Short mmCIF file of C-alpha atoms and ligand atoms in Angstrom, two decimals:
data_model
loop_
_atom_site.label_atom_id
_atom_site.label_comp_id
_atom_site.label_asym_id
_atom_site.label_seq_id
_atom_site.Cartn_x
_atom_site.Cartn_y
_atom_site.Cartn_z
CA MET M 1 -44.87 -65.86 127.82
CA HIS M 2 -44.67 -65.61 124.02
CA SER M 3 -42.32 -63.03 122.61
CA ASP M 4 -44.63 -61.93 119.86
CA LEU M 5 -48.35 -62.04 120.43
CA THR M 6 -49.23 -60.75 116.96
CA ARG M 7 -48.52 -64.00 115.11
CA PHE M 8 -51.43 -66.07 116.36
CA SER M 9 -54.40 -67.36 114.45
CA ALA M 10 -57.65 -66.87 116.34
CA ALA M 11 -57.85 -70.61 117.00
CA ASP M 12 -54.34 -70.73 118.51
CA ALA M 13 -54.88 -67.52 120.48
CA ARG M 14 -58.09 -69.05 121.88
CA ALA M 15 -56.20 -72.09 123.17
CA ALA M 16 -53.43 -69.95 124.67
CA LEU M 17 -55.89 -67.54 126.32
CA ASP M 18 -57.85 -70.42 127.82
CA ALA M 19 -54.63 -72.07 129.05
CA GLY M 20 -53.68 -68.80 130.77
CA GLU M 21 -50.48 -68.35 128.74
CA PHE M 22 -51.34 -64.66 128.38
CA SER M 23 -54.39 -62.49 128.93
CA ALA M 24 -56.75 -60.80 126.49
CA VAL M 25 -55.34 -57.50 127.73
CA ASP M 26 -51.80 -58.69 126.83
CA LEU M 27 -52.99 -59.77 123.40
CA THR M 28 -54.84 -56.50 122.81
CA ARG M 29 -51.92 -54.37 124.01
CA ALA M 30 -49.60 -56.24 121.63
CA HIS M 31 -51.88 -55.45 118.69
CA LEU M 32 -52.33 -51.80 119.68
CA ALA M 33 -48.54 -51.49 119.98
CA ARG M 34 -48.15 -53.08 116.57
CA ILE M 35 -50.65 -50.57 115.11
CA ASP M 36 -48.62 -47.78 116.73
CA ALA M 37 -45.42 -49.15 115.23
CA VAL M 38 -46.49 -49.87 111.64
CA ASP M 39 -49.72 -48.09 110.80
CA GLY M 40 -47.95 -44.85 109.99
CA ASP M 41 -46.60 -46.74 106.96
CA VAL M 42 -49.52 -49.07 106.24
CA HIS M 43 -52.48 -46.78 107.00
CA ALA M 44 -54.88 -49.68 107.44
CA PHE M 45 -56.89 -47.85 110.09
CA LEU M 46 -59.04 -44.74 109.86
CA HIS M 47 -59.85 -44.90 113.57
CA VAL M 48 -58.16 -46.87 116.35
CA MET M 49 -60.46 -47.81 119.25
CA GLY M 50 -57.74 -48.13 121.91
CA ASP M 51 -59.86 -47.44 125.02
CA VAL M 52 -62.81 -49.49 123.79
CA ALA M 53 -60.46 -52.36 122.96
CA LEU M 54 -58.79 -52.39 126.37
CA ALA M 55 -62.13 -52.26 128.19
CA GLN M 56 -63.42 -55.14 126.07
CA ALA M 57 -60.20 -57.08 126.73
CA GLU M 58 -60.59 -56.62 130.49
CA ALA M 59 -64.17 -57.87 130.28
CA ALA M 60 -62.97 -60.80 128.16
CA ASP M 61 -60.42 -61.74 130.83
CA VAL M 62 -63.20 -61.89 133.41
CA ARG M 63 -65.17 -64.20 131.13
CA ILE M 64 -62.12 -66.36 130.47
CA ALA M 65 -61.48 -66.67 134.21
CA SER M 66 -65.07 -67.86 134.71
CA GLY M 67 -64.81 -70.32 131.82
CA GLU M 68 -67.73 -68.69 129.97
CA VAL M 69 -65.91 -68.32 126.68
CA LEU M 70 -67.07 -68.32 123.08
CA PRO M 71 -64.62 -68.81 120.17
CA LEU M 72 -63.89 -65.09 119.73
CA THR M 73 -63.84 -64.00 123.38
CA GLY M 74 -60.79 -61.76 123.79
CA ILE M 75 -59.74 -61.96 120.11
CA PRO M 76 -58.66 -58.58 118.59
CA ILE M 77 -60.61 -57.77 115.43
CA ALA M 78 -60.64 -54.91 112.92
CA LEU M 79 -63.85 -53.69 111.28
CA LYS M 80 -64.18 -52.14 107.82
CA ASP M 81 -65.35 -48.58 108.30
CA ILE M 82 -68.61 -49.29 106.55
CA LEU M 83 -69.99 -51.38 109.44
CA VAL M 84 -71.80 -49.12 111.87
CA THR M 85 -70.69 -49.08 115.51
CA ILE M 86 -72.04 -47.11 118.47
CA ASP M 87 -68.65 -46.39 120.04
CA ALA M 88 -66.57 -45.22 117.06
CA PRO M 89 -67.17 -43.11 113.97
CA THR M 90 -68.32 -44.78 110.74
CA THR M 91 -67.36 -42.81 107.65
CA ALA M 92 -67.35 -45.26 104.68
CA ALA M 93 -64.09 -43.33 103.97
CA SER M 94 -66.20 -40.42 102.72
CA LYS M 95 -66.09 -36.74 103.61
CA ILE M 96 -69.87 -36.83 103.60
CA LEU M 97 -69.83 -38.98 106.76
CA GLU M 98 -66.76 -37.52 108.46
CA GLY M 99 -67.21 -37.77 112.23
CA TYR M 100 -70.57 -39.58 111.97
CA VAL M 101 -71.35 -41.93 114.88
CA SER M 102 -74.20 -44.40 114.46
CA PRO M 103 -76.88 -44.64 117.16
CA TYR M 104 -76.91 -48.43 116.81
CA ASP M 105 -74.60 -51.38 116.10
CA GLY M 106 -74.95 -53.47 112.97
CA THR M 107 -75.98 -57.09 113.49
CA VAL M 108 -72.53 -58.61 112.93
CA VAL M 109 -70.99 -56.04 115.27
CA ALA M 110 -73.58 -56.86 117.91
CA ARG M 111 -72.93 -60.59 117.49
CA LEU M 112 -69.20 -60.07 117.94
CA ARG M 113 -69.81 -57.99 121.07
CA GLU M 114 -71.88 -60.84 122.48
CA GLN M 115 -68.95 -63.20 121.82
CA GLY M 116 -66.72 -60.87 123.83
CA ALA M 117 -64.50 -59.97 120.85
CA VAL M 118 -62.17 -56.96 121.05
CA PHE M 119 -62.59 -54.13 118.53
CA LEU M 120 -59.24 -52.59 117.57
CA GLY M 121 -60.66 -50.04 115.17
CA LYS M 122 -62.22 -49.16 111.85
CA THR M 123 -60.31 -49.84 108.64
CA ASN M 124 -59.77 -47.91 105.45
CA THR M 125 -61.77 -48.62 102.30
CA ASP M 126 -62.54 -47.11 98.96
CA GLU M 127 -65.24 -44.50 99.51
CA PHE M 128 -68.55 -46.36 100.00
CA ALA M 129 -66.66 -49.52 98.96
CA MET M 130 -66.41 -48.35 95.35
CA GLY M 131 -63.02 -49.33 94.02
CA SER M 132 -60.36 -52.03 93.82
CA SER M 133 -57.34 -50.36 95.43
CA THR M 134 -58.46 -48.36 98.51
CA GLU M 135 -57.18 -45.27 96.69
CA ASN M 136 -60.71 -43.86 96.48
CA SER M 137 -60.68 -43.28 100.25
CA ALA M 138 -61.18 -39.61 101.11
CA PHE M 139 -58.57 -40.09 103.83
CA GLY M 140 -55.61 -41.35 101.79
CA PRO M 141 -54.68 -44.82 100.54
CA THR M 142 -53.60 -47.92 102.42
CA HIS M 143 -50.20 -49.37 101.51
CA ASN M 144 -49.67 -53.06 100.80
CA PRO M 145 -47.65 -54.57 103.69
CA TRP M 146 -45.61 -56.66 101.22
CA ASN M 147 -44.46 -53.57 99.35
CA PHE M 148 -45.54 -50.10 100.40
CA SER M 149 -45.53 -48.80 96.83
CA ARG M 150 -48.23 -51.33 95.87
CA ALA M 151 -52.00 -51.13 96.39
CA PRO M 152 -53.53 -53.45 98.99
CA GLY M 153 -56.48 -54.09 96.66
CA GLY M 154 -59.93 -52.96 97.52
CA SER M 155 -62.32 -51.94 98.48
CA SER M 156 -61.61 -53.60 101.87
CA GLY M 157 -57.87 -52.86 101.56
CA GLY M 158 -57.53 -51.63 105.14
CA SER M 159 -58.98 -54.84 106.55
CA ALA M 160 -56.77 -57.03 104.35
CA ALA M 161 -53.65 -55.02 105.18
CA SER M 162 -54.41 -55.03 108.92
CA VAL M 163 -54.31 -58.84 108.99
CA ALA M 164 -51.28 -59.06 106.67
CA ALA M 165 -49.37 -56.50 108.78
CA ARG M 166 -50.27 -58.37 112.01
CA GLU M 167 -52.20 -55.40 113.36
CA ALA M 168 -55.33 -57.56 113.78
CA VAL M 169 -55.99 -61.30 114.14
CA ILE M 170 -59.13 -61.21 111.98
CA ALA M 171 -60.86 -58.39 110.14
CA LEU M 172 -64.28 -57.98 108.59
CA GLY M 173 -64.93 -56.54 105.15
CA SER M 174 -67.68 -56.46 102.57
CA ASP M 175 -67.71 -57.97 99.09
CA THR M 176 -70.01 -56.53 96.41
CA GLY M 177 -67.85 -57.37 93.41
CA GLY M 178 -64.73 -58.87 94.95
CA SER M 179 -63.89 -56.44 97.74
CA ILE M 180 -62.96 -59.18 100.20
CA ARG M 181 -61.36 -61.74 97.88
CA GLN M 182 -59.31 -59.36 95.71
CA PRO M 183 -57.62 -57.45 98.59
CA ALA M 184 -57.11 -60.72 100.50
CA GLY M 185 -55.29 -61.95 97.40
CA PHE M 186 -53.17 -58.82 97.03
CA CYS M 187 -52.20 -58.95 100.72
CA GLY M 188 -51.60 -62.72 100.96
CA VAL M 189 -54.32 -63.59 103.48
CA VAL M 190 -57.53 -65.63 103.44
CA GLY M 191 -60.71 -63.80 102.37
CA LEU M 192 -64.18 -65.32 102.34
CA LYS M 193 -67.33 -64.02 100.65
CA PRO M 194 -70.22 -66.04 102.05
CA THR M 195 -73.34 -66.91 100.04
CA TYR M 196 -75.64 -63.91 99.58
CA GLY M 197 -78.16 -64.19 102.43
CA ARG M 198 -75.82 -66.06 104.79
CA VAL M 199 -74.85 -62.99 106.86
CA SER M 200 -77.16 -60.14 107.83
CA ARG M 201 -76.46 -56.85 106.08
CA PHE M 202 -78.21 -54.81 108.79
CA GLY M 203 -75.77 -52.07 109.76
CA LEU M 204 -73.62 -52.44 106.65
CA ILE M 205 -73.80 -49.11 104.79
CA ALA M 206 -75.48 -50.19 101.56
CA PHE M 207 -73.63 -49.99 98.25
CA ALA M 208 -75.47 -52.45 95.97
CA SER M 209 -77.99 -54.23 98.16
CA SER M 210 -78.54 -57.25 95.92
CA LEU M 211 -74.80 -57.98 95.89
CA ASP M 212 -73.30 -56.81 99.21
CA GLN M 213 -72.15 -59.48 101.65
CA ILE M 214 -70.03 -59.26 104.82
CA GLY M 215 -67.17 -61.69 105.39
CA PRO M 216 -63.81 -62.25 107.11
CA PHE M 217 -60.11 -61.76 106.43
CA SER M 218 -57.88 -64.14 108.37
CA ARG M 219 -54.57 -65.97 108.43
CA THR M 220 -56.15 -69.40 108.09
CA VAL M 221 -59.24 -71.00 106.58
CA GLN M 222 -60.09 -72.27 110.05
CA ASP M 223 -60.28 -68.69 111.36
CA ALA M 224 -62.54 -67.72 108.44
CA ALA M 225 -64.86 -70.57 109.44
CA ILE M 226 -64.78 -69.52 113.10
CA MET M 227 -65.70 -65.95 112.15
CA LEU M 228 -68.45 -67.14 109.81
CA ASN M 229 -69.86 -69.27 112.64
CA ALA M 230 -70.04 -66.11 114.75
CA ILE M 231 -71.72 -63.81 112.23
CA ALA M 232 -73.91 -66.10 110.08
CA GLY M 233 -77.59 -66.73 110.60
CA HIS M 234 -81.01 -65.24 110.17
CA ASP M 235 -81.73 -61.71 111.29
CA PRO M 236 -85.29 -60.38 111.31
CA ARG M 237 -83.85 -56.96 110.42
CA ASP M 238 -82.52 -58.19 107.07
CA SER M 239 -85.27 -59.88 105.08
CA THR M 240 -82.69 -61.30 102.64
CA SER M 241 -80.90 -63.25 105.39
CA VAL M 242 -81.90 -66.89 105.08
CA PRO M 243 -83.97 -68.55 107.79
CA ASP M 244 -82.07 -71.83 108.07
CA ILE M 245 -79.75 -72.37 110.99
CA ALA M 246 -76.14 -72.03 109.96
CA PRO M 247 -74.15 -75.24 110.51
CA ASP M 248 -70.61 -75.37 111.92
CA PHE M 249 -68.53 -74.23 108.98
CA ARG M 250 -65.61 -76.38 110.10
CA ALA M 251 -67.64 -79.56 109.73
CA GLY M 252 -66.34 -80.21 106.20
CA PHE M 253 -62.64 -79.93 107.08
CA ARG M 254 -60.60 -82.74 105.55
CA THR M 255 -57.05 -83.56 104.58
CA ASP M 256 -57.64 -85.85 101.63
CA LEU M 257 -59.52 -84.82 98.49
CA THR M 258 -60.27 -88.24 97.06
CA GLY M 259 -63.64 -88.12 95.30
CA VAL M 260 -63.66 -84.32 95.05
CA ARG M 261 -64.28 -82.86 91.59
CA VAL M 262 -62.60 -79.49 90.96
CA GLY M 263 -63.78 -77.48 87.96
CA ILE M 264 -61.27 -75.51 85.89
CA ALA M 265 -63.21 -72.95 83.86
CA ARG M 266 -61.71 -72.12 80.49
CA GLU M 267 -63.07 -68.56 80.79
CA TYR M 268 -60.84 -67.92 83.83
CA THR M 269 -57.76 -67.60 81.63
CA VAL M 270 -57.71 -64.20 79.96
CA ALA M 271 -55.34 -62.11 77.87
CA GLY M 272 -53.12 -59.89 79.99
CA MET M 273 -52.80 -62.36 82.86
CA GLU M 274 -49.39 -62.29 84.51
CA PRO M 275 -47.37 -65.48 83.92
CA GLY M 276 -46.48 -65.57 87.63
CA VAL M 277 -50.19 -65.77 88.45
CA THR M 278 -50.92 -68.39 85.78
CA ASN M 279 -48.03 -70.56 86.98
CA ALA M 280 -48.83 -70.38 90.70
CA VAL M 281 -52.50 -71.18 90.08
CA ALA M 282 -51.57 -74.09 87.78
CA ALA M 283 -49.29 -75.43 90.53
CA ALA M 284 -52.16 -75.11 93.02
CA ALA M 285 -54.46 -77.08 90.71
CA LYS M 286 -51.78 -79.77 90.46
CA GLN M 287 -51.54 -79.87 94.25
CA LEU M 288 -55.32 -80.33 94.51
CA GLU M 289 -54.91 -83.27 92.14
CA ASP M 290 -52.06 -84.68 94.25
CA LEU M 291 -54.41 -84.53 97.24
CA GLY M 292 -56.76 -86.83 95.37
CA ALA M 293 -59.08 -84.42 93.55
CA GLU M 294 -60.11 -84.88 89.95
CA LEU M 295 -59.72 -81.82 87.72
CA VAL M 296 -62.62 -81.32 85.32
CA ASP M 297 -62.68 -78.86 82.41
CA ILE M 298 -65.82 -76.77 82.58
CA SER M 299 -67.27 -73.72 80.88
CA LEU M 300 -69.03 -70.70 82.35
CA PRO M 301 -70.06 -69.23 78.99
CA HIS M 302 -71.55 -65.95 80.19
CA THR M 303 -68.47 -64.89 82.16
CA GLU M 304 -67.55 -62.29 79.55
CA TYR M 305 -70.74 -60.36 80.34
CA ALA M 306 -70.28 -60.32 84.12
CA LEU M 307 -68.27 -57.11 84.34
CA ALA M 308 -70.65 -55.14 82.11
CA THR M 309 -73.66 -56.50 83.97
CA TYR M 310 -72.10 -55.59 87.28
CA TYR M 311 -71.30 -52.04 86.17
CA ILE M 312 -74.98 -51.48 85.36
CA THR M 313 -76.41 -53.24 88.43
CA ALA M 314 -74.06 -51.94 91.14
CA PRO M 315 -74.13 -48.23 90.15
CA ALA M 316 -77.92 -48.40 89.64
CA GLU M 317 -78.45 -49.70 93.18
CA ALA M 318 -75.81 -47.33 94.55
CA SER M 319 -77.52 -44.32 93.00
CA ALA M 320 -80.68 -45.19 94.94
CA ASN M 321 -78.87 -46.14 98.18
CA LEU M 322 -76.75 -43.00 98.28
CA ALA M 323 -79.73 -40.68 97.82
CA ARG M 324 -80.04 -40.61 101.62
CA PHE M 325 -76.80 -38.60 102.03
CA ASP M 326 -78.34 -35.18 101.50
CA GLY M 327 -77.05 -33.02 104.34
CA VAL M 328 -80.24 -33.49 106.33
CA LYS M 329 -80.05 -36.80 108.16
CA TYR M 330 -76.37 -37.63 108.37
CA GLY M 331 -72.90 -36.19 108.49
CA LEU M 332 -71.79 -33.27 106.36
CA ARG M 333 -74.16 -30.36 105.66
CA ILE M 334 -73.23 -27.39 103.50
CA ASP M 335 -76.04 -24.87 103.72
CA GLY M 336 -77.27 -23.23 100.53
CA ALA M 337 -79.89 -20.55 99.85
CA THR M 338 -82.53 -23.19 99.04
CA LEU M 339 -83.00 -26.83 99.93
CA GLN M 340 -81.89 -27.75 96.39
CA ASP M 341 -78.74 -25.71 96.87
CA THR M 342 -78.05 -27.44 100.18
CA TYR M 343 -78.37 -30.84 98.51
CA ARG M 344 -76.15 -29.75 95.65
CA ALA M 345 -73.45 -28.23 97.83
CA THR M 346 -73.43 -31.08 100.35
CA ARG M 347 -73.31 -33.83 97.75
CA GLY M 348 -71.01 -31.87 95.45
CA GLN M 349 -68.41 -31.39 98.17
CA GLY M 350 -69.08 -34.52 100.21
CA PHE M 351 -68.71 -37.22 97.55
CA GLY M 352 -65.48 -38.07 95.73
CA ALA M 353 -65.06 -38.50 91.98
CA GLU M 354 -65.67 -42.25 91.73
CA VAL M 355 -68.83 -42.08 93.83
CA LYS M 356 -70.16 -39.28 91.64
CA ARG M 357 -69.31 -41.30 88.51
CA ARG M 358 -71.30 -44.26 89.86
CA ILE M 359 -74.28 -42.13 90.89
CA MET M 360 -74.43 -40.61 87.41
CA LEU M 361 -74.08 -43.96 85.63
CA GLY M 362 -76.64 -45.55 87.91
CA THR M 363 -79.16 -42.74 87.66
CA TYR M 364 -78.90 -42.92 83.89
CA ALA M 365 -79.37 -46.70 83.86
CA LEU M 366 -82.53 -46.38 85.98
CA SER M 367 -84.02 -43.40 84.20
CA SER M 368 -87.29 -43.62 82.32
CA GLY M 369 -86.73 -44.95 78.82
CA TYR M 370 -83.42 -46.58 79.71
CA TYR M 371 -84.51 -48.76 82.63
CA ASP M 372 -85.55 -51.69 80.39
CA ALA M 373 -82.56 -51.30 78.08
CA TYR M 374 -80.02 -51.29 80.90
CA TYR M 375 -81.16 -52.34 84.36
CA VAL M 376 -83.74 -54.94 83.34
CA LYS M 377 -81.45 -56.35 80.68
CA ALA M 378 -78.61 -56.60 83.18
CA GLN M 379 -80.87 -58.59 85.51
CA LYS M 380 -81.67 -61.02 82.69
CA VAL M 381 -77.98 -61.53 81.94
CA ARG M 382 -77.41 -61.98 85.65
CA THR M 383 -79.82 -64.93 85.57
CA LEU M 384 -77.78 -66.48 82.76
CA ILE M 385 -74.57 -66.08 84.81
CA LYS M 386 -76.27 -67.74 87.78
CA GLN M 387 -77.43 -70.60 85.53
CA ASP M 388 -73.83 -71.10 84.32
CA PHE M 389 -72.82 -71.82 87.90
CA GLU M 390 -75.83 -74.08 88.51
CA GLU M 391 -74.91 -76.13 85.44
CA ALA M 392 -71.24 -76.27 86.45
CA PHE M 393 -72.04 -77.41 89.98
CA LYS M 394 -73.94 -80.41 88.57
CA GLN M 395 -70.51 -81.66 87.47
CA VAL M 396 -68.10 -80.37 90.12
CA ASP M 397 -67.87 -79.62 93.87
CA VAL M 398 -65.83 -76.41 93.56
CA ILE M 399 -64.33 -74.26 90.82
CA ALA M 400 -60.64 -73.29 91.11
CA GLY M 401 -58.91 -70.38 89.41
CA PRO M 402 -57.02 -67.16 90.04
CA THR M 403 -58.51 -64.52 92.34
CA SER M 404 -57.16 -61.71 90.13
CA PRO M 405 -55.34 -61.58 86.80
CA THR M 406 -52.35 -59.79 88.37
CA VAL M 407 -50.54 -59.45 91.68
CA ALA M 408 -50.87 -56.15 93.57
CA PHE M 409 -50.44 -53.28 91.12
CA GLY M 410 -48.64 -50.04 91.94
CA LEU M 411 -50.39 -47.30 93.90
CA GLY M 412 -51.43 -44.66 91.39
CA SER M 413 -50.95 -46.93 88.38
CA ARG M 414 -54.65 -47.36 87.53
CA MET M 415 -56.25 -44.24 88.96
CA ASP M 416 -56.46 -42.49 85.60
CA ASP M 417 -58.10 -45.42 83.89
CA PRO M 418 -61.31 -46.61 85.56
CA TYR M 419 -61.67 -49.44 83.04
CA GLN M 420 -58.28 -50.94 83.98
CA MET M 421 -59.31 -50.64 87.62
CA TYR M 422 -62.61 -52.44 86.91
CA LEU M 423 -60.71 -55.29 85.20
CA ALA M 424 -59.10 -56.19 88.54
CA ASP M 425 -62.45 -57.79 89.48
CA ILE M 426 -62.96 -59.88 86.38
CA PHE M 427 -62.73 -63.20 88.27
CA THR M 428 -64.46 -62.14 91.47
CA ILE M 429 -67.58 -60.41 90.12
CA PRO M 430 -69.31 -63.49 88.63
CA ALA M 431 -69.83 -65.03 92.10
CA ASN M 432 -71.50 -61.82 93.30
CA MET M 433 -73.81 -61.86 90.29
CA ALA M 434 -74.67 -65.50 91.06
CA GLY M 435 -74.89 -64.98 94.84
CA THR M 436 -72.52 -67.90 95.43
CA PRO M 437 -69.66 -68.16 97.97
CA GLY M 438 -65.97 -67.82 97.22
CA VAL M 439 -62.73 -67.94 99.15
CA ALA M 440 -59.35 -66.48 98.22
CA LEU M 441 -56.26 -68.06 99.73
CA PRO M 442 -52.49 -67.72 99.27
CA CYS M 443 -51.00 -70.02 96.61
CA GLY M 444 -47.49 -68.67 96.02
CA PHE M 445 -45.52 -65.58 95.07
CA SER M 446 -44.67 -63.72 91.91
CA GLU M 447 -41.98 -61.05 92.03
CA GLY M 448 -42.13 -61.11 95.82
CA LEU M 449 -45.87 -60.44 95.93
CA PRO M 450 -48.57 -62.92 96.96
CA VAL M 451 -50.60 -64.84 94.36
CA SER M 452 -54.07 -66.00 95.32
CA LEU M 453 -56.15 -69.06 94.49
CA GLN M 454 -59.89 -68.52 94.33
CA LEU M 455 -62.21 -71.43 95.10
CA LEU M 456 -65.88 -70.91 94.25
CA GLY M 457 -68.59 -73.05 95.83
CA LYS M 458 -72.26 -73.90 95.60
CA ALA M 459 -74.78 -71.55 97.18
CA PHE M 460 -75.11 -72.27 100.91
CA ASP M 461 -72.42 -74.92 100.82
CA GLU M 462 -69.57 -73.04 102.48
CA GLN M 463 -68.82 -76.26 104.39
CA THR M 464 -67.62 -78.11 101.30
CA LEU M 465 -65.86 -75.00 99.99
CA LEU M 466 -63.97 -74.36 103.24
CA GLY M 467 -63.22 -78.05 103.68
CA ILE M 468 -61.42 -78.17 100.33
CA ALA M 469 -59.72 -74.81 100.97
CA HIS M 470 -58.47 -76.04 104.35
CA ALA M 471 -57.05 -79.23 102.82
CA TYR M 472 -55.14 -77.22 100.19
CA GLU M 473 -53.91 -74.64 102.71
CA GLN M 474 -52.58 -77.23 105.13
CA ALA M 475 -50.83 -79.22 102.40
CA ALA M 476 -49.40 -76.17 100.61
CA GLY M 477 -48.33 -74.15 103.65
CA TRP M 478 -48.31 -70.73 101.91
CA HIS M 479 -50.25 -69.22 104.80
CA LYS M 480 -47.11 -69.49 106.94
CA HIS M 481 -45.38 -66.74 104.93
CA THR M 482 -45.89 -63.30 106.44
CA ALA M 483 -44.98 -59.80 105.32
CA GLU M 484 -41.98 -58.95 107.51
CA ILE M 485 -42.22 -55.24 108.14
N1 LIG H 1 -64.16 -53.08 92.76
C1 LIG H 1 -65.58 -53.26 92.63
C2 LIG H 1 -66.27 -51.91 92.54
O1 LIG H 1 -65.58 -50.93 92.51
C3 LIG H 1 -66.12 -54.07 93.77
C4 LIG H 1 -66.22 -53.31 95.01
C5 LIG H 1 -66.80 -54.11 96.15
O2 LIG H 1 -66.85 -55.33 96.11
N2 LIG H 1 -67.28 -53.38 97.13
O3 LIG H 1 -67.46 -51.83 92.45
#
């Protein structure tokens, strides 16, 4: 019997479960006990699904005994509280959805249930995934497991922290402008944003529908690939999910990078970058070279417009998507004298400040007379950003750079300055605008906090991307460092 069951990757836990070293119930109990012990400090979870998890673990043990296992059978997983589930509340960390329980499961949730995975609970996020620090949650912030006074990143900060604090083996999040990669980076775990269209968005509460994508947080690149295998693929209920059959995302795993061309974009060095980040990422690039890769200088000339384009596109789509929260169909309702008053009171009290800011910006950008000047123009610039990547990927297999310009900043340090907060996503947003995949993975430490390497890949070529990421991870070994709390 292992002394600590919370240190396993999903792949290693699978082998141990199948060998009968411990049961899925043992593994689940260990994670629930860990949540009990540390989540008072971390606050990764908004809702712990203890009874559901134990029932799923018992069912998983029956499957394991019969040999009918899939890769995630019996593996304890955390879900960002923006993925709808029939047996737990889904709030998007908003007062407007407090206590709301969905009548159906989202597609990824349903696929994980079919695998026999174990759901530990729903994790904290910025309200409706709008933010970069998880401080916009209506239910209080999550604390970074490496240093409780630091932000875990966001918006999927609860999911990132749950894996870093060993409360979950894998977690799911969503990435609209960096919300998987940036918190993965701040918390020192692996975070993968798949290609737009790779994973069904059915049952993901919509923020910006043309950008949103679901993906995993994990301890290893292999686990990210295992999770992507489980959730990827066409879904008739999401017309943007691509029809082709998803391959095995581990198929490109390699140890040697001879013949691989790694792009280093000059635009991914900006003023205000922390030297500790610059140095760790430079060392990672050198290590890729030592593994046989060739480093190639490239340019992504429209990068400087990505943030501005995003902050037109995402709020515009959000303003339309969030119109449905009106006190009639879901969650909170504050009755007024007229229907208008009910809408006003419900939305006025239900939404937090950042959500209101986005709805106002987005409504303005879509309004008659401004639509062409803002939204349409942003879509044209978006095409230019996408073309930058297409040009770059004619020369290189992946692009390497920092995930964020800084390590985890202090809780509270950017809340008064939305622009500073938006800058945290300067390197992650371009891939959302282009629809292309990206993975963040640990590449060192600066002042005791994790630094993250971002690798960006070609659309629908997660295999190559993960193959290169796996080679780096195994050679570098940074994934073996864990936050000891
Ligand atoms: N931080 C970005 C925002 O606030 C991205 C969020 C996300 O990817 N969901 O919009």
